Every structure is written in C-alpha cells, then in structure tokens.
Coordinates of C-alpha atoms in Angstrom, one line a residue:
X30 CA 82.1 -59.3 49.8
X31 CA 80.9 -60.1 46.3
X32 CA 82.8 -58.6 43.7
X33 CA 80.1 -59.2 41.3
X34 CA 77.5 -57.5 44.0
X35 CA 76.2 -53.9 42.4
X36 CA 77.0 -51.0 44.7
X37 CA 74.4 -50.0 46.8
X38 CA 71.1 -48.0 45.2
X39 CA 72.7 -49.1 41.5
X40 CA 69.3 -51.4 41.8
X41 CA 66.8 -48.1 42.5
X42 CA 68.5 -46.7 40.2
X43 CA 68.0 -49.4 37.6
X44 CA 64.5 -49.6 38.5
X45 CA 63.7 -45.9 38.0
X46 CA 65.1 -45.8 34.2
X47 CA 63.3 -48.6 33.3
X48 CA 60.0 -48.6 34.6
X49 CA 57.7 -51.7 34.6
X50 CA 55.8 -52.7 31.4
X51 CA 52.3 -52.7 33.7
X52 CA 52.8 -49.3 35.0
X53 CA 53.2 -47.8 31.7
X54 CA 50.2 -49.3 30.3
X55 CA 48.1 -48.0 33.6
X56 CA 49.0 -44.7 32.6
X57 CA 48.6 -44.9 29.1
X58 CA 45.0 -45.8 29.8
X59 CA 44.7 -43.7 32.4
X60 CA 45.3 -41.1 29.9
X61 CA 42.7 -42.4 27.4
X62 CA 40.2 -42.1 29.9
X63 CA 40.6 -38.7 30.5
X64 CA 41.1 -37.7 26.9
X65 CA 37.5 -39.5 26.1
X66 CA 35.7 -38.2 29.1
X67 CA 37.1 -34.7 28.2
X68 CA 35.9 -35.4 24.9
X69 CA 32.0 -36.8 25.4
X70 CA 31.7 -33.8 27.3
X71 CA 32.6 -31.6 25.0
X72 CA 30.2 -33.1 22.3
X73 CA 27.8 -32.8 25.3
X74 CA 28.4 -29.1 25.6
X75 CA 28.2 -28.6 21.7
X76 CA 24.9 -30.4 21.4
X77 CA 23.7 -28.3 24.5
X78 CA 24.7 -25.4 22.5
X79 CA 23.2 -26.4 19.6
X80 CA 20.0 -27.5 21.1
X81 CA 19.7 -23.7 22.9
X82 CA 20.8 -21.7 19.1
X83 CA 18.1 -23.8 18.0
X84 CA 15.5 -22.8 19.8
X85 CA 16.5 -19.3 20.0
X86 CA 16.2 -19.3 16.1
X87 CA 12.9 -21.2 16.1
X88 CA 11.2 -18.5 18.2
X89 CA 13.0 -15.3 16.4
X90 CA 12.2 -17.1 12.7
X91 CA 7.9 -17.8 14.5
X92 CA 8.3 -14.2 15.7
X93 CA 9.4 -12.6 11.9
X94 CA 6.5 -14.8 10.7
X95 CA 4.2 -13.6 12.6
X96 CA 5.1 -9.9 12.7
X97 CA 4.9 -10.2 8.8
X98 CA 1.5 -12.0 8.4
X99 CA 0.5 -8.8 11.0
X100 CA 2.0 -6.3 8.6
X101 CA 0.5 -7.8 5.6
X102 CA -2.9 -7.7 7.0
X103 CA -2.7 -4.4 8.5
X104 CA -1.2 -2.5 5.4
X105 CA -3.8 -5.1 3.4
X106 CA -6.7 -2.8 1.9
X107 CA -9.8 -3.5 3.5
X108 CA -13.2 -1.4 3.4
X109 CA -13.2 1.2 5.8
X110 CA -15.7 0.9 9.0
X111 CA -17.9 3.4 9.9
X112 CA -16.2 4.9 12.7
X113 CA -13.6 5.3 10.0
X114 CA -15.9 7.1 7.5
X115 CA -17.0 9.4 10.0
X116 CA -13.6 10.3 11.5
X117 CA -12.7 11.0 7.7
X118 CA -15.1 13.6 6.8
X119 CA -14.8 15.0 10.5
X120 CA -11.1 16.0 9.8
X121 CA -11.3 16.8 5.9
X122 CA -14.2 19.6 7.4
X123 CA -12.1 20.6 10.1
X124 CA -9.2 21.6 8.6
X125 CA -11.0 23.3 5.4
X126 CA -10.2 26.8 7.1
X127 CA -6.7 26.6 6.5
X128 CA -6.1 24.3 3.8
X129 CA -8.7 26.3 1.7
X130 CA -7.2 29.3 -0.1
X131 CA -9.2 32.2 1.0
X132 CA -11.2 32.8 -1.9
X133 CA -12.4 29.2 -1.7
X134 CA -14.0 29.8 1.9
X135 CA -15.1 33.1 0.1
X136 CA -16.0 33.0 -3.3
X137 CA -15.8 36.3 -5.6
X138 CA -19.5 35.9 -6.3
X139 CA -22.8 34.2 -4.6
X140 CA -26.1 33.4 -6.1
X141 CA -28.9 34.7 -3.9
X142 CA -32.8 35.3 -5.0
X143 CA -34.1 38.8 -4.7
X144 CA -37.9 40.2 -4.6
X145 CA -40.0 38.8 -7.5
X146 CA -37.8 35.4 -7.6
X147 CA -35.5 36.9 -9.8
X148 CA -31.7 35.4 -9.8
X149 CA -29.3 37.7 -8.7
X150 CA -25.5 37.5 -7.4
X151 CA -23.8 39.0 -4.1
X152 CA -19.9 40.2 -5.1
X153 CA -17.2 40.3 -2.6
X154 CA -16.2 43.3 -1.6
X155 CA -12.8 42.3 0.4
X156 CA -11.4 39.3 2.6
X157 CA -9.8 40.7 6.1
X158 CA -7.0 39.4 8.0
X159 CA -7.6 36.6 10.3
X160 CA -8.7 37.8 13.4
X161 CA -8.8 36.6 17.3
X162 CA -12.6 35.2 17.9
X163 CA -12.6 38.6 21.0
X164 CA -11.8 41.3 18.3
X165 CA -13.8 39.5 15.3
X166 CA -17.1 39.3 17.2
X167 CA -19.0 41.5 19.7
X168 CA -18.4 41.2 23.6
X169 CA -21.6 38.5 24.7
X170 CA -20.7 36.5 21.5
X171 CA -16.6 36.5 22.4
X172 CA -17.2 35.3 25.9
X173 CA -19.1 32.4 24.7
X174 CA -16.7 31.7 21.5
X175 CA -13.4 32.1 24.2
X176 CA -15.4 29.5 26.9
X177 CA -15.5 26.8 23.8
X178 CA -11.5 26.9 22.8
X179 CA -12.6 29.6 19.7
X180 CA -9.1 29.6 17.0
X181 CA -9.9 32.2 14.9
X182 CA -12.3 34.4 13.1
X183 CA -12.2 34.3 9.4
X184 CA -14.3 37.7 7.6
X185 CA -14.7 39.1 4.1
X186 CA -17.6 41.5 3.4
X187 CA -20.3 41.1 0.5
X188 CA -22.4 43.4 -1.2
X189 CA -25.8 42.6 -2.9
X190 CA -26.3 43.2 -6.8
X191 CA -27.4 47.0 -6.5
X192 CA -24.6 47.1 -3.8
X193 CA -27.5 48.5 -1.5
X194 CA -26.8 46.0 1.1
X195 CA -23.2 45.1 2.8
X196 CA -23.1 41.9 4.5
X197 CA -19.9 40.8 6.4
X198 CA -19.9 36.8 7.0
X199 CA -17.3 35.9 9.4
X200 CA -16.4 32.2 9.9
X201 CA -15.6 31.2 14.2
X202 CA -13.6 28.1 14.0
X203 CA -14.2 25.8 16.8
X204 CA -12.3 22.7 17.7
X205 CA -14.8 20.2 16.8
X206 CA -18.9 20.0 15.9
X207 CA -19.6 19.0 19.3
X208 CA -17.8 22.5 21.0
X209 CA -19.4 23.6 17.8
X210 CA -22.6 22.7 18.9
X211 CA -21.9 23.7 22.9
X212 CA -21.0 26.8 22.1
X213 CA -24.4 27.6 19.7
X214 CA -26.5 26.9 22.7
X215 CA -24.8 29.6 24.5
X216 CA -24.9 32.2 22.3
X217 CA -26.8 35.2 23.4
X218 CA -30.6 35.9 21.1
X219 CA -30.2 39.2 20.1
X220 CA -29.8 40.1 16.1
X221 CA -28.2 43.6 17.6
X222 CA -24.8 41.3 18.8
X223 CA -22.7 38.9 15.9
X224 CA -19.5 39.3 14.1
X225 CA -18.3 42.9 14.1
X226 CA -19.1 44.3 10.5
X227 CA -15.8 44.8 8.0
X228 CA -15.7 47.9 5.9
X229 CA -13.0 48.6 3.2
X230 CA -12.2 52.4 2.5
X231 CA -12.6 53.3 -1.0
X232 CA -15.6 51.3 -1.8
X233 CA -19.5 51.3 -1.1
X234 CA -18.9 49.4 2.7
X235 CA -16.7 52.5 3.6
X236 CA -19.0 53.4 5.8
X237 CA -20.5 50.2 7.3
X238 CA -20.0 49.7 11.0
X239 CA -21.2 48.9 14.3
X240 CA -23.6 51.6 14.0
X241 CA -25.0 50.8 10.6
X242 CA -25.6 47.2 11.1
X243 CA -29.4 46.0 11.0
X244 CA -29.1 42.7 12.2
X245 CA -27.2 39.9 12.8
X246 CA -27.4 35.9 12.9
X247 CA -25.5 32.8 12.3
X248 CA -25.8 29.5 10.9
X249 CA -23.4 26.2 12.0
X250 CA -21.8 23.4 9.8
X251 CA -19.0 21.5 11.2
X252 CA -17.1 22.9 13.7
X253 CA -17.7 26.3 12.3
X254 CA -20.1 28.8 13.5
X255 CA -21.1 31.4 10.3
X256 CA -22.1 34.6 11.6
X257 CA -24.1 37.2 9.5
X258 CA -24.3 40.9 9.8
X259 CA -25.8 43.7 7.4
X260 CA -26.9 46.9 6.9
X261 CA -27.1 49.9 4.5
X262 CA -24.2 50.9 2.3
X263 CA -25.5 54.7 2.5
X264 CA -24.5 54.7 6.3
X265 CA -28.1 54.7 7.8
X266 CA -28.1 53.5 11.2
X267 CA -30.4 50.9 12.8
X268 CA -32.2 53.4 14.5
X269 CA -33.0 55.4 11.4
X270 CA -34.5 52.5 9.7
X271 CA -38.1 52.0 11.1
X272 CA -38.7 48.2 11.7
X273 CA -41.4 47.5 9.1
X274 CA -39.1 48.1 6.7
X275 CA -36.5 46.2 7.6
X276 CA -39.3 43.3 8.2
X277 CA -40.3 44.2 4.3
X278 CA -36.5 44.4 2.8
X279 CA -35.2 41.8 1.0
X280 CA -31.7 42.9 3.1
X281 CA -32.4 40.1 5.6
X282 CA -32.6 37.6 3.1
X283 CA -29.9 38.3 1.2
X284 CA -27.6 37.8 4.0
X285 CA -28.9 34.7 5.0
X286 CA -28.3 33.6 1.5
X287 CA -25.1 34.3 1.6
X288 CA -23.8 32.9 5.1
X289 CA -25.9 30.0 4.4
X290 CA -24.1 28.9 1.2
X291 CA -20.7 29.6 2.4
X292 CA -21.7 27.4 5.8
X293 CA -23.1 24.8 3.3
X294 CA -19.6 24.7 1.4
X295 CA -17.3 24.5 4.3
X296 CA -19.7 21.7 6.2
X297 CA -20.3 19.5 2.8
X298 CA -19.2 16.1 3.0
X299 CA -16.2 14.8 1.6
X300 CA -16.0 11.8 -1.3
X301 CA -14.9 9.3 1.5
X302 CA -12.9 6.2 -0.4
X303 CA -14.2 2.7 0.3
X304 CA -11.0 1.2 1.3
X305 CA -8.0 2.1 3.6
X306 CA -5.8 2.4 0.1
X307 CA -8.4 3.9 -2.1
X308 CA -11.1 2.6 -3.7
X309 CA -10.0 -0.8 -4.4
X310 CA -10.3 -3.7 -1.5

C-alpha cells in the first residue's frame, strides 16, 4: 500500500469543496438569465399597465369634455321655442289662484258702465273662504265641475254703486284650459243654476241667497271657469221680479261686467322673457 495514497473518499471530498471553475460559471449565468427574463417581464407588465391607465384616462378626460361642452350649451341662454312660450304663460295662469293674494283675484273696486253710458264702480262687499267646487256651486253645475278634477271654488260678493244689485263671482279652478274647456261644454243652460250666492250679515247682501238670485252665468279664461250670480239687495225673489224687467235692468249687465274683468285678469298673458335666462341671449 502507498503511504502517500489519500484515504478513501478524501478525493469526493476534495472535489465537493472546490467545485470546478465551469460549473460555477454555468450557474452564474444561469442566474443572469433568470434575473433578466424576470426583469423584461416586469417592464412588460408595467408598460401593459401603463398602456391600460392610459386609456382609462383618455376616455374619463373625452367623457369630462364632453359632459362640460353639454353643460355649457344647455345652461347657455338661448331664445326660448314656442312650445316653451306657451308652457310659460300656461303655468304663470294656472297657479294665479294661489300665488295671488286674495284681493288681487278680487279687487276692492270694479269699473262697470251703467244706463246712459255713465262710469260707475262695483265695491266688494266680502271675500269667503275657499270652498269645495260641490258646496261653492249648485248640484247640475258640481257634478260636471267634480267629473273634470274641479280644486276649489274661490267667491267674494260685489255690490253695484247704488248697492241695488249684489253679485257673487266665484272662481272654479280646473286643472288645465283644456278640462277647462271639457268641462264648459258640459255645463247645464239654465241662468237659474251657477255658483251659490255669498251673503255677509251686517251689510246690504244680508239677505241675498238662493232665493233672491235673478240669474246666473259664467265666463272662462285659463283653466278657470268664472261664474256669475245676482239679484236684489232688498231680498226680492226671482219670482217676484216679472221678467221684462229684469230683461230692462241694467242688473244683468253689471254682473257680467264684473265676472268678465276679473276672468280677463286672471286669464291675461304673462310678459314671457325671450331667453331661457332672461331677456338676454
């Protein structure tokens, strides 16, 4: 035996503690190779992301554009169309009846023209409550008011000059002209049915009721049908009042007079503004 000879696996052991030279540059590259694949896909991923955050920006940055050109043009004053100018005056009229204070809808004092052409004025004798269209107005007249979605009746009771003559106007609001208009073809012809007269005690209509009405009528502006109903201050009834003279009293007239100029003044147009803001396009 060798003295010199290594004992056996002193060579493996050699061998493992001091690996070759080639093998350590294998894995040394090896290594590389995975650090730069591991890398270009990463910048692959980033560029991906970037790519997507991109367009997702894009589109919300065209969508902000375009939702504020929208906005400027819609809030933009521009001249008002037509159907605009009509839908307007439509609900400036209809809501008169309550945005009016009540001596607005009924004045203190209406012009009228008696006998001979002379210029006279029909005071206000008392504004009533507002009433429900069935208790306001007679039986024939509630039914058809109720059928056409009737609100409210609104009353106040006039008296001529020489306070010979009561006259209680009474306003039936309606929901729109058209239901208005429905609901005037329906009304019964008979000048003995209308608005239920208003009296107020202590002064001349005291005594004016049911009874003491002559006749009755109505005029419509809007979505408001403006009854008419007078008679005597004195209490006559209609059937003490032979019909000639009521034909020859200026009674009729009067009442007319003053229905018609409070229908006038509820129905009138509105100043409508040119533009959407104002007058200035």
């Amino acid at each position: 035996m060798n003295p010199r000879a290594l004992p056996l696996g002193a060579s493996a052991r050699r061998a493992r503690a001091r690996p070759w030279t080639a093998s350590r540059g294998r894995a040394a590259a090896a290594r590389a190779a995975r650090e730069r694949a591991e890398l270009e896909r990463g910048i692959r991923f980033r560029s991906l992301y970037l790519t997507i955050m991109g367009v997702v920006l894009a589109v919300a940055a065209v969508n902000v554009l375009l939702g504020s050109v929208g906005l400027i043009q819609e809030n933009r004053s521009r001249p008002l169309t037509e159907a605009e100018r009509a839908r307007y005056v439509a609900e400036d009229v209809a809501r008169r009846w309550r945005a009016w204070p009540a001596g607005m809808v009924f004045p203190e004092e209406l012009p009228y023209t008696a006998l001979g052409r002379a210029q006279q004025y029909a005071r206000r004798v008392g504004i009533a409550p507002e009433a429900a269209c069935a208790e306001a107005a007679d039986a024939p007249v509630a039914s058809v008011l109720r059928g056409h979605g009737c609100q409210a009746v609104l009353r106040a009771t006039y008296v001529d000059q020489t306070s010979t003559f009561a006259v209680t106007v009474g306003v039936a609001v309606l929901p729109s002209e058209q239901a208005r208009a429905d609901a005037a073809g329906e009304l019964p012809v008979d000048d003995r049915v209308g608005v239920r007269p208003v009296a107020f005690p202590g002064t001349v209509t005291d005594t004016f009721g049911a009874a003491q009405r002559q006749r009755t009528g109505w005029v419509g502006a809007g979505p408001y049908i403006v009854f008419s109903t007078v008679g005597y201050t004195d209490g006559r009834t209609r059937e003490s009042v032979p019909l000639e003279e009521q034909v020859n009293s200026e009674m009729w007239p009067v009442a007319e007079t003053v229905a018609g100029r409070i229908a006038r003044a509820l129905g009138e147009p509105p100043d409508v503004p040119r533009c959407t803001q104002g007058n200035v396009c």
